[in-house]
Amino acid sequence: MLIHISFCPWECAGGRREEREALKSFEVIFFCVRLSFSVCVCPDRALVRVQDLTPDKADQLIWLRARVHTSRAKGKQCFLVLRQQQFNVQALVAVGDRASKQMVKFAANITKESIVDVEASVRKVEQKIESCSQQDVELHIERIFVVSQAEPRLPLQLEDAVRPDGEGEEEGRATVNQDTKLDNRVIDLRTTTSQAIFRLQSGVCQLFRDTLTKKGFVEIQTPKIISAASEGGANVFTVSYFKTSAYLAQSPQLYKQMCICADFDKVFCVGPVFRAEDSNTHRHLTEFVGLDIEMAFSYHYHEVIESITDTMVQIFKGLRDNFQTEIQTVNKQFPSEPFKFLEPTLRLEYTEGVAMLREAGVEMGDEDDLRSEHLARTYDTDFYVLDKYPLAVRPFYTMPDPNDLKYSNSYDMFMRGEEILSGAQRIHDAQLLTERATHHQIDLEKIKSYIDSFRYGAPPHGGGGIGLERVCMLYLGLHNVRQTSMFPRDPKRLTP
Amino acid sequence: MLIHISFCPWECAGGRREEREALKSFEVIFFCVRLSFSVCVCPDRALVRVQDLTPDKADQLIWLRARVHTSRAKGKQCFLVLRQQQFNVQALVAVGDRASKQMVKFAANITKESIVDVEASVRKVEQKIESCSQQDVELHIERIFVVSQAEPRLPLQLEDAVRPDGEGEEEGRATVNQDTKLDNRVIDLRTTTSQAIFRLQSGVCQLFRDTLTKKGFVEIQTPKIISAASEGGANVFTVSYFKTSAYLAQSPQLYKQMCICADFDKVFCVGPVFRAEDSNTHRHLTEFVGLDIEMAFSYHYHEVIESITDTMVQIFKGLRDNFQTEIQTVNKQFPSEPFKFLEPTLRLEYTEGVAMLREAGVEMGDEDDLRSEHLARTYDTDFYVLDKYPLAVRPFYTMPDPNDLKYSNSYDMFMRGEEILSGAQRIHDAQLLTERATHHQIDLEKIKSYIDSFRYGAPPHGGGGIGLERVCMLYLGLHNVRQTSMFPRDPKRLTP
């Protein structure tokens, strides 16, 4: 029986293998192969999700689309593990009423990672299948089709990519190094660890936006191609722009401030930021996602700090309450302690932090970059704020501390001892801004439209920029920011 | 009485004018001036919002921070209109118990757009104040401080910037042309029209994401700096990348597809896309915000169309139900008909559309770009889909129509007769993709990691990219996409 292609709701070409060959140029959608008989199956059929395969479906005949995670032939049987994202189920093809010897052989030859459609009956099992997420059932396959065939040699094995460091070393089991993972990111992203990381990352963005929207913030979209470097001239990528050249924004800084001058009062944005920094460290990327906040305040810039720390606390709580499965999945490969935070958030002044570190024997100058796990340990929190940084180490638009011009109304926030946010009260007076820009040797002509924004009334305001990848890395206790960037960019990596 | 600055919770310097001068270098936060007596006011004081000034606050003494929208002195009185975003209220300073003659003079001299703090009592008015959003009350000012002073000459007047075209021409009233508005965007964004447009835009993004999240989509972040042009070599911006060069992504296309190959199943992203197109039209920008969708489907790419059209319908409904104030505010300046849509969404084939237009006397070739208000009028809907575009006019990764290779499984979506989305089923077979890329003369080496993504099992999938600014423009019936981009970029505009 061959259903004519025009009947096929897939708009694919099907039929017997020879017909499929003849129709090759049309056969663009599905690579359908069925061994027992040749029919193009394009049905009005519901596909069941692997995660829904539970004992209450016992003895039902269902259709399923999944990847072949593993396959193992054993005499007249072939055992498959079928996978959908982080869920998997055992399946069996056995010679008998429903399957021929050829079909078992065909099933055994399907390459790992191929996508298949199977028709199968769900069977309860007596003994739990420990190796699968669906432990109480297995599938008895009656029909199997290859939807998309994987090449036989995979550049990496998923089970190697999720193996914790050191585990199985004695048995000679491999782990996969990071560059191999990133070079073959599409396969690496299929692991349970990657699936969990990026679902959690999606959650961070959603929690960030939902919390701020509830607080009355408005989402803005700021341009990434700009005519002047937003943070001074260093570390900026140049773009050819028709007959002139432009830069990639190092942050939405100038634009989110302009929105404050334009009466949006409280704004946030989520978007890429670009740093042409030749830093090859575990925590630097040349392109990362900034979660940016800017708000007018009434009387004191600590109102801004409170808004931001409360937003972070809401994110931490949301992750803890809604992403336990993901957190535990990642922990299996990369064990770490649960993330600890206090309410209200611990806030120390920079000088206090320095004094504490000196007391603890850490040598540092007054204006050194301050990051340490020491403070976290002392206060038993993985999240804290350091306030009042030295003016000299902050960008030109930072408001000086009116009590001591050596310092500034600026702050960093830390997770597990590493910086995830830098922020400050901003100068909202065009004259002072001009003075500070001049002091920093910034070409005033280039930031004219920015400085002009403050000439027609500007409220006092402040904000900060959070690095999404760092937040995910540190929340999960990971050790490289490339693990929490889907397609990371660093000085040495531009692909995939 | 002078409160010492260290007591000041604003951390500002205050005091008498002469002291303020002496402290000038410290006086970085607030420009506090009070006429009657000199005291730094840094209180534990709640600021009331203009929109909350209603008769139930009558006779209360309140504090308010707002802009001076207009001011008019009249003998011993000065009438001010104080504004916060789209809300404003009338205020009065009158010589008497609470204000000196000097204070009235001081108030009258405050420049328009300056930000002031006022202490005032709320008074019910007998006759509605038609010119203000708060029509039932006015403020009797007792104290007034300048928080941030605007320069006396504004580059444009807000009342001119919101005047409908043609209105008041006889009285010689000006309107402001678009370039002047965009050159002074920070002021132009303060108008009620701009405030409404960008609050609605924020709403579009939120509705887009919320709808898709409910449908089980995962948000992804894709890189903007890429090693190969995603849509072929034309119209791409080049970036200097350390010792090599790279491109700015013309869409997240390749990456969202790679996420599908990586088992994320259904993904969306919101982010900038870049087109180095030298098009100076009402609907082209060189940088705009893409709302992108990609999903695996079970049997037919129309499942994708249905997901996208349903998402659009949810956005239309959300705007209609939650943004009426904003829509009506924009309509005051730019009148337009309410946006009409059908359920289910109208879907026509491209050839049907062409035939209809020919019948209506519009001359066009079989592969011409099809956009017309004719179809919208015929079916009484401002939103429809054209399906099955000629293969030749679509990108290399578009799935050909298996029934007629001249066409493809691709579609555009239109609002008020203009394209807002382009999408298709994508080729998910590495071999066919290679053939099509070769046909389009694309350097295979450059898209190797993309093509390789399909070698290890890829589900059939499709998606589309929506232009945020176009959706906002067309939903509101505006006529230039620069009106719905906060800081638009075109071949001639890189600032602000």
Coordinates of N, CA and C in Angstrom, one line a residue, chain B residues 352-453:
Chain B
E352 N -2.3 32.5 -4.6 CA -3.7 33.0 -4.5 C -3.6 34.5 -4.3
G353 N -2.7 35.0 -3.5 CA -2.5 36.4 -3.3 C -2.2 37.1 -4.5
V354 N -1.2 36.6 -5.3 CA -0.8 37.2 -6.6 C -2.0 37.3 -7.5
A355 N -2.8 36.2 -7.6 CA -3.9 36.1 -8.5 C -5.0 37.2 -8.1
M356 N -5.2 37.3 -6.8 CA -6.2 38.3 -6.3 C -5.7 39.7 -6.7
L357 N -4.4 40.0 -6.5 CA -3.9 41.3 -6.8 C -4.0 41.6 -8.3
R358 N -3.7 40.6 -9.1 CA -3.8 40.7 -10.6 C -5.3 41.0 -11.0
E359 N -6.2 40.3 -10.4 CA -7.6 40.5 -10.6 C -8.0 41.9 -10.3
A360 N -7.4 42.4 -9.2 CA -7.7 43.8 -8.8 C -6.9 44.8 -9.6
G361 N -6.1 44.3 -10.6 CA -5.5 45.3 -11.5 C -4.1 45.7 -11.1
V362 N -3.5 45.0 -10.0 CA -2.1 45.3 -9.7 C -1.2 44.5 -10.5
E363 N -0.2 45.1 -11.2 CA 0.7 44.4 -12.0 C 1.9 43.8 -11.2
M364 N 2.1 42.5 -11.3 CA 3.3 42.0 -10.7 C 3.7 40.6 -11.2
G365 N 5.0 40.4 -11.1 CA 5.5 39.1 -11.6 C 5.3 38.0 -10.5
D366 N 5.5 36.7 -10.9 CA 5.2 35.6 -10.0 C 6.1 35.6 -8.8
E367 N 7.3 36.2 -8.9 CA 8.2 36.2 -7.7 C 8.4 37.5 -7.1
D368 N 7.5 38.4 -7.4 CA 7.7 39.8 -6.8 C 7.3 39.7 -5.3
D369 N 7.9 40.6 -4.6 CA 7.7 40.8 -3.2 C 6.2 41.2 -3.1
L370 N 5.5 40.5 -2.2 CA 4.0 40.8 -2.2 C 3.6 41.5 -1.0
R371 N 3.2 42.7 -1.1 CA 2.7 43.3 0.1 C 1.6 44.4 -0.3
S372 N 0.5 44.3 0.2 CA -0.6 45.1 -0.3 C -1.7 45.2 0.8
E373 N -2.3 46.3 0.8 CA -3.4 46.5 1.7 C -4.7 45.9 1.0
H374 N -4.6 45.5 -0.2 CA -5.8 45.0 -0.9 C -6.3 43.8 -0.2
L375 N -5.4 42.8 0.1 CA -5.8 41.6 0.7 C -6.5 41.9 2.1
A376 N -5.9 42.8 2.8 CA -6.4 43.1 4.1 C -7.8 43.6 4.0
R377 N -8.1 44.5 3.0 CA -9.4 45.1 2.9 C -10.4 44.0 2.5
T378 N -10.0 43.1 1.5 CA -10.9 42.1 1.0 C -11.4 41.2 2.2
Y379 N -10.5 40.8 3.1 CA -10.9 39.9 4.2 C -11.2 40.6 5.5
D380 N -11.1 41.9 5.5 CA -11.4 42.7 6.7 C -10.6 42.3 7.9
T381 N -9.3 42.1 7.6 CA -8.4 41.8 8.7 C -7.0 42.5 8.5
D382 N -6.4 43.0 9.6 CA -5.1 43.6 9.5 C -4.0 42.7 9.7
F383 N -4.3 41.4 9.8 CA -3.3 40.4 10.1 C -3.6 39.1 9.2
Y384 N -2.6 38.8 8.4 CA -2.8 37.5 7.6 C -1.4 36.9 7.3
V385 N -1.5 35.7 6.8 CA -0.3 34.9 6.5 C -0.3 34.6 5.0
L386 N 0.8 34.8 4.3 CA 1.0 34.3 2.9 C 1.9 33.1 3.0
D387 N 1.5 32.0 2.4 CA 2.2 30.7 2.5 C 2.8 30.4 1.2
K388 N 3.8 29.5 1.2 CA 4.3 28.9 -0.1 C 4.9 29.9 -1.1
Y389 N 5.9 30.6 -0.6 CA 6.6 31.5 -1.4 C 7.5 30.8 -2.5
P390 N 7.8 31.5 -3.6 CA 8.7 30.9 -4.6 C 10.0 30.6 -3.9
L391 N 10.6 29.4 -4.2 CA 11.8 29.0 -3.6 C 13.0 30.0 -3.9
A392 N 12.9 30.6 -5.1 CA 14.0 31.4 -5.5 C 14.2 32.7 -4.7
V393 N 13.2 33.1 -4.0 CA 13.3 34.4 -3.3 C 13.6 34.2 -1.8
R394 N 13.8 32.9 -1.4 CA 14.0 32.7 0.0 C 15.5 32.2 0.3
P395 N 15.9 32.3 1.6 CA 17.3 31.9 1.9 C 17.6 30.5 1.6
F396 N 18.8 30.2 1.6 CA 19.3 28.8 1.2 C 18.8 27.7 2.1
Y397 N 18.5 28.0 3.4 CA 18.1 27.0 4.3 C 16.6 26.7 4.3
T398 N 15.9 27.3 3.4 CA 14.4 27.1 3.3 C 14.1 25.8 2.7
M399 N 13.1 25.1 3.3 CA 12.7 23.8 2.7 C 11.9 23.9 1.5
P400 N 12.3 23.3 0.4 CA 11.5 23.4 -0.9 C 10.1 22.7 -0.6
D401 N 9.2 23.1 -1.4 CA 7.9 22.4 -1.4 C 8.0 21.1 -2.1
P402 N 7.7 20.0 -1.4 CA 7.9 18.7 -2.0 C 7.0 18.5 -3.2
N403 N 5.9 19.2 -3.3 CA 5.0 19.0 -4.4 C 5.3 19.9 -5.6
D404 N 6.1 20.9 -5.4 CA 6.4 21.8 -6.6 C 7.7 22.5 -6.2
L405 N 8.8 22.1 -6.7 CA 10.1 22.6 -6.4 C 10.3 24.1 -6.7
K406 N 9.3 24.7 -7.4 CA 9.4 26.1 -7.7 C 9.0 26.9 -6.4
Y407 N 8.3 26.2 -5.5 CA 7.8 26.9 -4.3 C 8.5 26.3 -3.1
S408 N 8.2 26.9 -2.0 CA 8.9 26.4 -0.7 C 7.9 26.4 0.4
N409 N 8.3 25.7 1.5 CA 7.4 25.7 2.7 C 7.7 26.9 3.6
S410 N 7.5 28.1 3.0 CA 7.8 29.3 3.7 C 6.7 30.3 3.7
Y411 N 6.7 31.2 4.5 CA 5.6 32.1 4.7 C 6.1 33.5 5.2
D412 N 5.3 34.5 4.9 CA 5.4 35.8 5.5 C 4.2 36.1 6.3
M413 N 4.3 37.0 7.3 CA 3.1 37.5 8.0 C 3.0 39.0 7.8
F414 N 1.8 39.5 7.7 CA 1.6 40.9 7.4 C 0.7 41.6 8.4
M415 N 1.0 42.8 8.8 CA 0.1 43.6 9.6 C -0.2 44.9 8.8
R416 N -1.4 45.2 8.7 CA -1.9 46.4 7.9 C -1.2 46.4 6.5
G417 N -1.0 45.2 5.9 CA -0.5 45.1 4.5 C 1.0 45.2 4.4
E418 N 1.8 45.3 5.6 CA 3.2 45.3 5.5 C 3.8 44.1 6.3
E419 N 4.9 43.6 5.7 CA 5.5 42.4 6.3 C 6.1 42.6 7.7
I420 N 5.8 41.7 8.6 CA 6.4 41.8 9.9 C 7.2 40.6 10.3
L421 N 6.9 39.5 9.6 CA 7.6 38.2 9.9 C 7.9 37.5 8.6
S422 N 9.1 36.9 8.6 CA 9.5 36.0 7.5 C 9.8 34.7 8.2
G423 N 9.3 33.6 7.7 CA 9.6 32.3 8.3 C 9.5 31.2 7.3
A424 N 9.9 30.0 7.8 CA 9.8 28.8 6.9 C 10.1 27.5 7.7
Q425 N 9.7 26.4 7.0 CA 10.3 25.2 7.5 C 11.8 25.2 7.0
R426 N 12.7 24.7 7.8 CA 14.1 24.7 7.5 C 14.5 23.3 7.0
I427 N 15.5 23.3 6.2 CA 16.1 22.0 5.8 C 16.8 21.4 7.0
H428 N 16.5 20.2 7.3 CA 17.2 19.6 8.5 C 18.1 18.4 8.1
D429 N 18.4 18.3 6.8 CA 19.2 17.3 6.3 C 20.5 17.9 5.8
A430 N 21.6 17.4 6.3 CA 22.9 18.1 6.0 C 23.2 18.0 4.5
Q431 N 22.8 16.9 3.8 CA 23.1 16.8 2.4 C 22.3 17.8 1.6
L432 N 21.1 17.9 1.8 CA 20.2 18.8 1.1 C 20.7 20.2 1.4
L433 N 21.0 20.5 2.6 CA 21.4 21.8 3.0 C 22.7 22.2 2.2
T434 N 23.6 21.3 2.1 CA 24.9 21.5 1.4 C 24.5 21.8 -0.1
E435 N 23.6 21.1 -0.7 CA 23.3 21.3 -2.1 C 22.7 22.7 -2.2
R436 N 21.8 23.1 -1.3 CA 21.1 24.4 -1.5 C 22.1 25.5 -1.2
A437 N 23.0 25.4 -0.2 CA 24.0 26.4 0.0 C 24.9 26.5 -1.2
T438 N 25.3 25.4 -1.8 CA 26.2 25.5 -3.0 C 25.4 26.2 -4.1
H439 N 24.1 25.9 -4.3 CA 23.3 26.5 -5.3 C 23.3 28.1 -5.1
H440 N 23.3 28.5 -3.8 CA 23.3 29.9 -3.5 C 24.7 30.5 -3.4
Q441 N 25.7 29.7 -3.9 CA 27.1 30.1 -3.9 C 27.6 30.6 -2.5
I442 N 27.2 29.9 -1.5 CA 27.7 30.2 -0.2 C 29.0 29.4 0.1
D443 N 30.0 30.0 0.7 CA 31.2 29.3 1.0 C 30.9 28.3 2.1
L444 N 31.0 27.0 1.7 CA 30.7 25.9 2.6 C 31.6 25.9 3.8
E445 N 32.8 26.2 3.6 CA 33.8 26.2 4.7 C 33.3 27.1 5.9
K446 N 32.7 28.3 5.5 CA 32.3 29.2 6.5 C 31.1 28.8 7.3
I447 N 30.3 27.9 6.7 CA 29.1 27.5 7.5 C 29.2 26.1 7.9
K448 N 30.4 25.6 8.0 CA 30.7 24.2 8.3 C 30.0 23.8 9.7
S449 N 30.3 24.6 10.7 CA 29.7 24.1 12.0 C 28.2 24.1 12.0
Y450 N 27.6 25.0 11.2 CA 26.2 25.0 11.0 C 25.7 23.8 10.3
I451 N 26.3 23.5 9.2 CA 25.8 22.3 8.5 C 26.1 21.0 9.3
D452 N 27.2 21.0 9.9 CA 27.6 19.8 10.8 C 26.5 19.5 11.8
S453 N 25.8 20.6 12.3 CA 24.8 20.4 13.3 C 23.7 19.5 12.9

